[in-house]
mmCIF file of C-alpha atoms and ligand atoms in Angstrom:
data_model
loop_
_atom_site.group_PDB
_atom_site.id
_atom_site.type_symbol
_atom_site.label_atom_id
_atom_site.label_comp_id
_atom_site.label_asym_id
_atom_site.label_seq_id
_atom_site.Cartn_x
_atom_site.Cartn_y
_atom_site.Cartn_z
ATOM 1 C CA MET A 511 26.988 -6.394 -36.913
ATOM 2 C CA MET A 512 23.327 -7.175 -37.747
ATOM 3 C CA LYS A 513 22.884 -8.607 -34.262
ATOM 4 C CA ARG A 514 24.339 -5.499 -32.678
ATOM 5 C CA LEU A 515 22.072 -3.271 -34.778
ATOM 6 C CA SER A 516 18.931 -5.173 -33.826
ATOM 7 C CA ALA A 517 19.932 -5.052 -30.163
ATOM 8 C CA LEU A 518 20.358 -1.296 -30.484
ATOM 9 C CA TRP A 519 17.003 -1.040 -32.246
ATOM 10 C CA LEU A 520 15.302 -3.029 -29.500
ATOM 11 C CA LEU A 521 16.906 -0.844 -26.864
ATOM 12 C CA MET A 522 15.687 2.285 -28.634
ATOM 13 C CA ILE A 523 12.147 0.940 -28.922
ATOM 14 C CA CYS A 524 12.149 0.079 -25.222
ATOM 15 C CA MET A 525 13.530 3.466 -24.185
ATOM 16 C CA THR A 526 11.029 5.360 -26.326
ATOM 17 C CA GLY A 527 8.359 3.109 -24.898
ATOM 18 C CA TYR A 528 9.204 4.176 -21.350
ATOM 19 C CA ALA A 529 9.501 7.816 -22.308
ATOM 20 C CA GLN A 530 6.217 7.861 -24.164
ATOM 21 C CA GLN A 531 4.191 5.692 -21.833
ATOM 22 C CA LYS A 532 0.817 7.394 -21.745
ATOM 23 C CA HIS A 533 -1.393 4.990 -19.900
ATOM 24 C CA ILE A 534 -1.665 3.078 -16.725
ATOM 25 C CA VAL A 535 -1.984 -0.545 -17.760
ATOM 26 C CA PRO A 536 -3.251 -2.502 -14.738
ATOM 27 C CA GLY A 537 -1.479 -5.817 -14.291
ATOM 28 C CA SER A 538 1.360 -5.113 -16.730
ATOM 29 C CA VAL A 539 5.011 -4.776 -15.753
ATOM 30 C CA TRP A 540 5.358 -1.139 -14.693
ATOM 31 C CA HIS A 541 8.831 0.122 -15.573
ATOM 32 C CA ASP A 542 10.522 2.952 -13.744
ATOM 33 C CA THR A 543 12.308 5.717 -15.658
ATOM 34 C CA ALA A 544 15.469 3.602 -15.714
ATOM 35 C CA GLY A 545 13.604 0.738 -17.366
ATOM 36 C CA ASN A 546 13.470 -1.566 -14.322
ATOM 37 C CA PRO A 547 10.214 -3.032 -12.982
ATOM 38 C CA VAL A 548 8.866 -0.939 -10.115
ATOM 39 C CA ASN A 549 9.399 -2.910 -6.909
ATOM 40 C CA ALA A 550 7.030 -1.333 -4.351
ATOM 41 C CA HIS A 551 4.400 -3.804 -3.175
ATOM 42 C CA GLY A 552 1.725 -3.336 -0.542
ATOM 43 C CA GLY A 553 2.490 0.324 -1.078
ATOM 44 C CA GLY A 554 1.190 3.732 -0.283
ATOM 45 C CA ILE A 555 1.713 7.224 -1.635
ATOM 46 C CA LEU A 556 2.648 10.522 -0.033
ATOM 47 C CA TYR A 557 2.124 13.803 -1.862
ATOM 48 C CA TYR A 558 4.612 16.428 -0.778
ATOM 49 C CA ASN A 559 5.661 19.709 -2.440
ATOM 50 C CA GLY A 560 4.279 18.844 -5.870
ATOM 51 C CA VAL A 561 5.768 15.348 -5.935
ATOM 52 C CA TYR A 562 4.209 11.924 -5.349
ATOM 53 C CA TYR A 563 6.320 9.481 -3.336
ATOM 54 C CA TRP A 564 5.467 5.811 -3.750
ATOM 55 C CA TYR A 565 6.732 3.574 -0.921
ATOM 56 C CA GLY A 566 6.427 -0.181 -0.990
ATOM 57 C CA GLU A 567 7.788 -3.552 0.020
ATOM 58 C CA ILE A 568 10.861 -4.668 -1.891
ATOM 59 C CA LYS A 569 10.156 -8.232 -2.972
ATOM 60 C CA LYS A 570 13.282 -9.608 -4.562
ATOM 61 C CA GLY A 571 14.759 -13.033 -5.146
ATOM 62 C CA VAL A 572 13.561 -16.525 -4.576
ATOM 63 C CA THR A 573 10.104 -17.183 -3.157
ATOM 64 C CA TRP A 574 9.782 -20.157 -0.854
ATOM 65 C CA LYS A 575 7.148 -21.620 1.436
ATOM 66 C CA VAL A 576 7.877 -21.582 5.146
ATOM 67 C CA PRO A 577 8.157 -25.270 6.128
ATOM 68 C CA ASN A 578 5.393 -26.772 8.281
ATOM 69 C CA SER A 579 2.953 -23.925 7.712
ATOM 70 C CA ASN A 580 -0.588 -25.102 7.125
ATOM 71 C CA TRP A 581 -1.486 -22.024 5.089
ATOM 72 C CA GLU A 582 0.023 -20.429 2.006
ATOM 73 C CA ASN A 583 2.949 -18.870 3.819
ATOM 74 C CA TYR A 584 5.090 -17.980 0.828
ATOM 75 C CA ARG A 585 7.794 -15.408 1.334
ATOM 76 C CA VAL A 586 10.948 -13.760 0.068
ATOM 77 C CA ASN A 587 13.680 -12.325 2.259
ATOM 78 C CA ALA A 588 12.410 -9.023 3.607
ATOM 79 C CA GLY A 589 13.985 -6.435 1.314
ATOM 80 C CA GLY A 590 13.032 -3.258 3.163
ATOM 81 C CA VAL A 591 11.065 -0.351 1.751
ATOM 82 C CA SER A 592 11.650 1.293 -1.619
ATOM 83 C CA CYS A 593 10.811 4.844 -2.707
ATOM 84 C CA TYR A 594 9.908 6.149 -6.174
ATOM 85 C CA THR A 595 8.895 9.675 -7.181
ATOM 86 C CA SER A 596 6.635 11.033 -9.889
ATOM 87 C CA ARG A 597 4.836 14.228 -10.821
ATOM 88 C CA ASP A 598 2.340 12.653 -13.218
ATOM 89 C CA LEU A 599 1.651 9.296 -11.485
ATOM 90 C CA LEU A 600 2.834 7.481 -14.609
ATOM 91 C CA HIS A 601 6.593 7.942 -14.834
ATOM 92 C CA TRP A 602 8.304 6.829 -11.650
ATOM 93 C CA THR A 603 11.925 7.451 -10.749
ATOM 94 C CA TYR A 604 13.635 5.119 -8.328
ATOM 95 C CA LYS A 605 14.995 7.044 -5.334
ATOM 96 C CA GLY A 606 16.533 4.023 -3.629
ATOM 97 C CA VAL A 607 15.854 2.073 -0.473
ATOM 98 C CA ALA A 608 14.115 4.358 2.005
ATOM 99 C CA LEU A 609 14.352 1.831 4.838
ATOM 100 C CA PRO A 610 16.764 -1.072 4.387
ATOM 101 C CA SER A 611 16.377 -4.511 5.901
ATOM 102 C CA VAL A 612 19.128 -5.825 8.155
ATOM 103 C CA THR A 613 21.362 -8.756 7.261
ATOM 104 C CA THR A 614 23.423 -9.109 10.432
ATOM 105 C CA ASP A 615 21.343 -9.136 13.630
ATOM 106 C CA SER A 616 18.807 -11.944 13.236
ATOM 107 C CA THR A 617 16.824 -10.694 16.244
ATOM 108 C CA ALA A 618 16.203 -7.258 14.656
ATOM 109 C CA ASP A 619 12.671 -6.362 13.524
ATOM 110 C CA LEU A 620 14.055 -5.489 10.102
ATOM 111 C CA HIS A 621 16.113 -8.648 9.656
ATOM 112 C CA ILE A 622 15.685 -10.279 6.247
ATOM 113 C CA SER A 623 14.074 -13.297 7.930
ATOM 114 C CA LYS A 624 11.217 -11.125 9.229
ATOM 115 C CA VAL A 625 8.156 -9.671 7.538
ATOM 116 C CA ILE A 626 8.130 -5.960 6.571
ATOM 117 C CA GLU A 627 4.815 -5.183 4.887
ATOM 118 C CA ARG A 628 2.432 -2.395 3.862
ATOM 119 C CA PRO A 629 4.613 0.668 4.614
ATOM 120 C CA LYS A 630 2.769 3.999 4.684
ATOM 121 C CA VAL A 631 4.364 7.430 5.071
ATOM 122 C CA ILE A 632 2.839 10.703 6.226
ATOM 123 C CA TYR A 633 4.342 14.115 6.794
ATOM 124 C CA ASN A 634 4.041 15.832 10.154
ATOM 125 C CA LYS A 635 3.773 19.589 9.668
ATOM 126 C CA LYS A 636 4.427 20.321 13.348
ATOM 127 C CA THR A 637 7.676 18.373 13.636
ATOM 128 C CA GLY A 638 8.780 18.631 9.991
ATOM 129 C CA LYS A 639 9.387 14.859 9.985
ATOM 130 C CA PHE A 640 8.291 12.109 7.626
ATOM 131 C CA VAL A 641 6.868 9.182 9.551
ATOM 132 C CA MET A 642 6.639 5.644 8.208
ATOM 133 C CA TRP A 643 4.469 2.968 9.794
ATOM 134 C CA MET A 644 4.558 -0.655 8.644
ATOM 135 C CA HIS A 645 3.536 -4.167 9.596
ATOM 136 C CA ILE A 646 6.402 -6.029 11.246
ATOM 137 C CA ASP A 647 6.131 -9.733 11.815
ATOM 138 C CA SER A 648 8.004 -12.946 12.375
ATOM 139 C CA GLN A 649 8.065 -15.603 9.681
ATOM 140 C CA ASP A 650 5.050 -17.343 11.192
ATOM 141 C CA TYR A 651 3.201 -14.039 11.656
ATOM 142 C CA SER A 652 2.910 -14.528 15.427
ATOM 143 C CA TYR A 653 4.850 -11.334 16.319
ATOM 144 C CA ALA A 654 1.979 -9.167 14.907
ATOM 145 C CA ARG A 655 3.344 -5.676 15.511
ATOM 146 C CA SER A 656 3.554 -2.233 13.942
ATOM 147 C CA GLY A 657 6.926 -0.650 13.276
ATOM 148 C CA VAL A 658 7.692 3.044 13.013
ATOM 149 C CA ALA A 659 10.546 4.920 11.338
ATOM 150 C CA VAL A 660 11.279 8.600 10.851
ATOM 151 C CA SER A 661 13.159 10.765 8.375
ATOM 152 C CA ASP A 662 13.942 14.422 7.658
ATOM 153 C CA LYS A 663 13.535 13.840 3.933
ATOM 154 C CA PRO A 664 10.692 12.112 2.094
ATOM 155 C CA GLU A 665 13.002 9.764 0.184
ATOM 156 C CA GLY A 666 14.764 8.737 3.397
ATOM 157 C CA PRO A 667 16.917 7.306 4.728
ATOM 158 C CA PHE A 668 14.392 6.514 7.470
ATOM 159 C CA ARG A 669 15.632 5.737 10.969
ATOM 160 C CA TYR A 670 13.852 2.768 12.482
ATOM 161 C CA ILE A 671 12.575 3.509 15.980
ATOM 162 C CA GLY A 672 10.983 0.202 16.957
ATOM 163 C CA SER A 673 7.741 -1.749 16.984
ATOM 164 C CA VAL A 674 4.680 -1.950 19.204
ATOM 165 C CA ARG A 675 1.468 -3.799 19.721
ATOM 166 C CA PRO A 676 -0.821 -0.748 19.809
ATOM 167 C CA ASN A 677 -2.488 -0.608 23.222
ATOM 168 C CA GLY A 678 -1.388 -4.206 23.653
ATOM 169 C CA ASN A 679 -3.283 -5.397 20.569
ATOM 170 C CA MET A 680 -2.053 -7.677 17.795
ATOM 171 C CA ALA A 681 -1.466 -5.650 14.623
ATOM 172 C CA ARG A 682 -0.978 -7.025 11.120
ATOM 173 C CA ASP A 683 -2.211 -5.502 7.818
ATOM 174 C CA MET A 684 -2.452 -1.761 8.200
ATOM 175 C CA THR A 685 -2.747 1.670 6.717
ATOM 176 C CA ILE A 686 -2.434 5.232 7.969
ATOM 177 C CA PHE A 687 -5.025 7.865 7.218
ATOM 178 C CA GLN A 688 -4.228 11.546 7.710
ATOM 179 C CA ASP A 689 -7.300 13.716 8.051
ATOM 180 C CA ASP A 690 -7.550 17.333 6.808
ATOM 181 C CA ASN A 691 -7.223 18.620 10.386
ATOM 182 C CA GLY A 692 -3.799 16.963 10.710
ATOM 183 C CA LYS A 693 -4.955 14.089 12.933
ATOM 184 C CA ALA A 694 -3.606 10.723 11.845
ATOM 185 C CA TYR A 695 -5.185 7.305 12.367
ATOM 186 C CA HIS A 696 -3.744 3.821 12.246
ATOM 187 C CA PHE A 697 -6.092 1.187 10.831
ATOM 188 C CA TYR A 698 -4.898 -2.302 11.695
ATOM 189 C CA SER A 699 -6.184 -5.862 11.468
ATOM 190 C CA SER A 700 -6.164 -7.178 14.988
ATOM 191 C CA GLU A 701 -7.391 -9.981 17.253
ATOM 192 C CA GLU A 702 -6.031 -12.726 14.950
ATOM 193 C CA ASN A 703 -7.229 -10.714 11.942
ATOM 194 C CA GLN A 704 -10.844 -11.071 13.036
ATOM 195 C CA THR A 705 -11.468 -7.439 14.007
ATOM 196 C CA MET A 706 -10.144 -4.168 12.607
ATOM 197 C CA HIS A 707 -8.975 -1.398 14.944
ATOM 198 C CA ILE A 708 -8.598 2.339 14.361
ATOM 199 C CA CYS A 709 -6.256 4.128 16.685
ATOM 200 C CA GLU A 710 -5.555 7.837 16.760
ATOM 201 C CA LEU A 711 -1.829 8.588 16.681
ATOM 202 C CA THR A 712 -0.171 11.121 18.965
ATOM 203 C CA ASP A 713 0.461 14.624 17.588
ATOM 204 C CA ASP A 714 3.989 13.689 16.475
ATOM 205 C CA TYR A 715 2.575 10.540 14.772
ATOM 206 C CA LEU A 716 5.233 8.415 16.483
ATOM 207 C CA SER A 717 3.023 6.582 18.989
ATOM 208 C CA HIS A 718 -0.529 5.518 19.665
ATOM 209 C CA THR A 719 -3.017 7.292 21.859
ATOM 210 C CA THR A 720 -5.476 5.252 23.896
ATOM 211 C CA ASN A 721 -8.245 6.386 21.549
ATOM 212 C CA ASP A 722 -8.416 2.922 19.991
ATOM 213 C CA HIS A 723 -11.686 1.740 18.510
ATOM 214 C CA ARG A 724 -12.844 -1.737 17.356
ATOM 215 C CA ILE A 725 -14.706 -1.867 14.048
ATOM 216 C CA LEU A 726 -15.866 -4.574 11.610
ATOM 217 C CA ILE A 727 -15.994 -6.863 14.614
ATOM 218 C CA GLN A 728 -15.443 -10.558 13.764
ATOM 219 C CA GLN A 729 -15.629 -9.740 10.042
ATOM 220 C CA ALA A 730 -12.071 -10.927 9.272
ATOM 221 C CA ARG A 731 -10.979 -8.054 7.028
ATOM 222 C CA GLU A 732 -7.439 -7.053 6.058
ATOM 223 C CA ALA A 733 -5.585 -4.895 3.485
ATOM 224 C CA PRO A 734 -7.253 -1.652 4.657
ATOM 225 C CA ALA A 735 -7.234 1.405 2.354
ATOM 226 C CA VAL A 736 -8.988 4.587 3.440
ATOM 227 C CA CYS A 737 -10.189 7.818 1.873
ATOM 228 C CA LYS A 738 -12.526 10.689 2.649
ATOM 229 C CA TYR A 739 -15.128 11.812 0.156
ATOM 230 C CA ASN A 740 -17.758 14.448 0.810
ATOM 231 C CA ASN A 741 -16.990 14.414 4.542
ATOM 232 C CA ARG A 742 -17.606 10.683 4.779
ATOM 233 C CA PHE A 743 -14.864 8.126 5.475
ATOM 234 C CA TYR A 744 -14.507 5.052 3.248
ATOM 235 C CA LEU A 745 -12.605 1.925 4.212
ATOM 236 C CA PHE A 746 -11.853 -0.630 1.485
ATOM 237 C CA SER A 747 -10.566 -4.014 2.556
ATOM 238 C CA SER A 748 -10.182 -7.650 1.563
ATOM 239 C CA GLY A 749 -11.030 -10.923 3.234
ATOM 240 C CA CYS A 750 -8.238 -13.018 4.763
ATOM 241 C CA THR A 751 -7.094 -15.662 2.262
ATOM 242 C CA GLY A 752 -3.300 -15.362 2.394
ATOM 243 C CA TRP A 753 -1.870 -14.238 -0.966
ATOM 244 C CA SER A 754 -4.941 -15.423 -2.887
ATOM 245 C CA PRO A 755 -7.402 -12.761 -3.948
ATOM 246 C CA ASN A 756 -10.994 -12.493 -2.778
ATOM 247 C CA ALA A 757 -13.851 -10.006 -3.025
ATOM 248 C CA ALA A 758 -13.235 -6.485 -1.749
ATOM 249 C CA SER A 759 -15.758 -4.766 0.442
ATOM 250 C CA TYR A 760 -16.160 -1.226 1.682
ATOM 251 C CA ALA A 761 -17.460 0.348 4.849
ATOM 252 C CA THR A 762 -18.360 3.962 5.593
ATOM 253 C CA ALA A 763 -18.507 6.207 8.623
ATOM 254 C CA ASP A 764 -19.494 9.830 9.141
ATOM 255 C CA ASN A 765 -17.232 10.045 12.155
ATOM 256 C CA ILE A 766 -13.935 8.207 11.825
ATOM 257 C CA MET A 767 -14.101 7.001 15.450
ATOM 258 C CA GLY A 768 -17.828 6.337 15.246
ATOM 259 C CA GLN A 769 -20.010 3.686 13.709
ATOM 260 C CA TRP A 770 -18.702 1.949 10.547
ATOM 261 C CA THR A 771 -21.203 0.224 8.263
ATOM 262 C CA GLU A 772 -20.297 -2.449 5.705
ATOM 263 C CA HIS A 773 -21.839 -2.164 2.226
ATOM 264 C CA GLY A 774 -20.318 -4.883 0.055
ATOM 265 C CA ASN A 775 -18.200 -5.079 -3.057
ATOM 266 C CA PRO A 776 -17.345 -1.832 -4.896
ATOM 267 C CA CYS A 777 -15.966 -3.756 -7.907
ATOM 268 C CA LYS A 778 -18.318 -4.605 -10.782
ATOM 269 C CA GLY A 779 -18.371 -7.037 -13.690
ATOM 270 C CA THR A 780 -15.946 -9.765 -14.693
ATOM 271 C CA ASP A 781 -13.515 -10.726 -11.928
ATOM 272 C CA ALA A 782 -15.150 -8.360 -9.453
ATOM 273 C CA ASP A 783 -15.398 -11.285 -7.019
ATOM 274 C CA SER A 784 -11.589 -11.460 -6.829
ATOM 275 C CA THR A 785 -10.973 -7.674 -6.921
ATOM 276 C CA TYR A 786 -9.645 -8.287 -10.453
ATOM 277 C CA HIS A 787 -7.247 -10.871 -8.963
ATOM 278 C CA ALA A 788 -5.815 -8.328 -6.565
ATOM 279 C CA GLN A 789 -5.907 -6.982 -3.022
ATOM 280 C CA SER A 790 -6.326 -3.384 -1.876
ATOM 281 C CA THR A 791 -3.387 -1.428 -0.534
ATOM 282 C CA TYR A 792 -4.145 2.314 -0.799
ATOM 283 C CA VAL A 793 -6.572 4.914 -2.071
ATOM 284 C CA LEU A 794 -4.853 7.915 -3.589
ATOM 285 C CA PRO A 795 -6.605 11.267 -3.946
ATOM 286 C CA VAL A 796 -5.254 12.862 -7.150
ATOM 287 C CA GLN A 797 -3.976 16.319 -6.257
ATOM 288 C CA GLY A 798 -5.696 19.304 -7.775
ATOM 289 C CA LYS A 799 -8.466 17.133 -9.202
ATOM 290 C CA LYS A 800 -11.578 17.306 -7.103
ATOM 291 C CA ASP A 801 -13.157 13.936 -6.306
ATOM 292 C CA THR A 802 -10.574 11.983 -8.301
ATOM 293 C CA TYR A 803 -9.242 8.893 -6.584
ATOM 294 C CA ILE A 804 -7.125 5.921 -7.557
ATOM 295 C CA PHE A 805 -7.717 2.512 -6.039
ATOM 296 C CA MET A 806 -4.330 0.828 -5.675
ATOM 297 C CA ALA A 807 -4.074 -2.935 -5.289
ATOM 298 C CA ASP A 808 -1.540 -5.742 -5.536
ATOM 299 C CA ARG A 809 -1.924 -8.683 -7.849
ATOM 300 C CA TRP A 810 0.211 -11.073 -5.844
ATOM 301 C CA ASN A 811 2.096 -13.894 -7.526
ATOM 302 C CA LYS A 812 2.493 -16.125 -4.516
ATOM 303 C CA LEU A 813 4.907 -18.542 -6.207
ATOM 304 C CA ASN A 814 7.110 -15.692 -7.404
ATOM 305 C CA LEU A 815 6.386 -12.685 -5.214
ATOM 306 C CA GLU A 816 8.854 -10.493 -7.090
ATOM 307 C CA ALA A 817 6.638 -10.902 -10.179
ATOM 308 C CA SER A 818 3.578 -9.504 -8.366
ATOM 309 C CA ARG A 819 1.928 -6.699 -10.309
ATOM 310 C CA TYR A 820 0.012 -3.494 -9.572
ATOM 311 C CA ILE A 821 -3.647 -2.910 -10.282
ATOM 312 C CA TRP A 822 -4.461 0.787 -10.245
ATOM 313 C CA LEU A 823 -8.006 1.699 -11.214
ATOM 314 C CA PRO A 824 -10.164 4.817 -11.027
ATOM 315 C CA LEU A 825 -12.393 4.962 -7.984
ATOM 316 C CA ALA A 826 -15.544 6.942 -8.725
ATOM 317 C CA PHE A 827 -18.448 7.988 -6.510
ATOM 318 C CA ASP A 828 -22.032 8.409 -7.682
ATOM 319 C CA GLN A 829 -24.428 11.106 -6.495
ATOM 320 C CA GLU A 830 -25.350 9.123 -3.389
ATOM 321 C CA GLY A 831 -21.687 8.663 -2.538
ATOM 322 C CA LYS A 832 -21.622 5.018 -3.607
ATOM 323 C CA PRO A 833 -18.139 4.037 -4.821
ATOM 324 C CA ALA A 834 -17.433 1.963 -7.935
ATOM 325 C CA ILE A 835 -14.187 0.430 -9.111
ATOM 326 C CA LEU A 836 -14.466 -0.730 -12.705
ATOM 327 C CA TRP A 837 -11.883 -2.651 -14.700
ATOM 328 C CA LYS A 838 -9.962 -0.837 -17.409
ATOM 329 C CA ASP A 839 -7.393 -2.441 -19.724
ATOM 330 C CA LYS A 840 -5.601 0.874 -19.848
ATOM 331 C CA TRP A 841 -6.426 4.396 -18.751
ATOM 332 C CA GLU A 842 -5.021 7.841 -18.278
ATOM 333 C CA VAL A 843 -4.838 9.914 -15.103
ATOM 334 C CA LYS A 844 -5.874 13.360 -16.148
ATOM 335 C CA ASN A 845 -3.754 15.676 -14.054
HETATM 336 C C1 DGJ B 1006 -2.351 -11.056 3.211
HETATM 337 C C2 DGJ B 1006 -1.799 -9.713 3.549
HETATM 338 O O1 DGJ B 1006 -2.694 -8.748 3.113
HETATM 339 C C3 DGJ B 1006 -0.446 -9.520 2.895
HETATM 340 O O2 DGJ B 1006 0.058 -8.251 3.203
HETATM 341 C C4 DGJ B 1006 0.450 -10.609 3.383
HETATM 342 O O3 DGJ B 1006 0.617 -10.493 4.769
HETATM 343 C C5 DGJ B 1006 -0.143 -11.953 3.061
HETATM 344 N N1 DGJ B 1006 -1.466 -12.079 3.650
HETATM 345 C C6 DGJ B 1006 0.689 -13.090 3.569
HETATM 346 O O4 DGJ B 1006 0.062 -14.294 3.264
#
């Protein structure tokens, strides 16, 4: 009886805990509204009709190292892409698998043996469709392609269309940036991860135009995350060290297809040199709050990828437009 009562007590404490969660606590286990850890890695966020949609890689089950790889090629079976919704950026409700992986056809891009990483979704006003782009790869990362899927609803299910090497180029880590004028751009690590590319997407966002521009040439940057502040474009990225963290850096441009200039690390203080043990994935403009941005990153646990955590921190700009990402043990998004 006593045992049952304490179990009930514990359950109540946990449930109240979820309901009353007031802060973002970077690096802690982030529970969804059902009490399960949020499983949405390498993610990105879409804001649509008053709701935030968080899409990310489902990392579930055993982590193993791909045999005979001379780098830290740890992986789990590709689990597809999850979707969570929130109105306050704190309480997230699981909406299910937006794009499932495939268990049967081992040649399929979405087969569990493949790599499905860094999904990003944008909404196309002209077509009324939600478009998801993601990094698709083989286990040894030699496939180096970008996959695209489409849906009529933000939570999916998304229909996978296929994958490409944009304009014939290798494409690994990526993000999508949608500008205020509706134009969308694909940022992707290319040329064996040595050089970043930006390619303008077609009006329906489903393919690449030939307006494809090389930036950060031979600077070996990945994990791109982009935002626009005061009419200037900011690109945050990491170095290429597998799942291990390294120092972030940011670049700016006044014209997205123009000259990009590197400026160095936006993180400050203890652990700034490892991006607080994390790697960028997205910059989220908070809706209705001018100049309020969240820097989203993944704290990978390479030996147990499912136990990787999220580092969300405020991204602030000073009067000269210089960004700073400072560590916070816990903080509140003021909506
Ligand atoms: C770094 C990338 O940013 C991740 O998305 C993932 O591809 C790992 N490398 C794999 O080692």
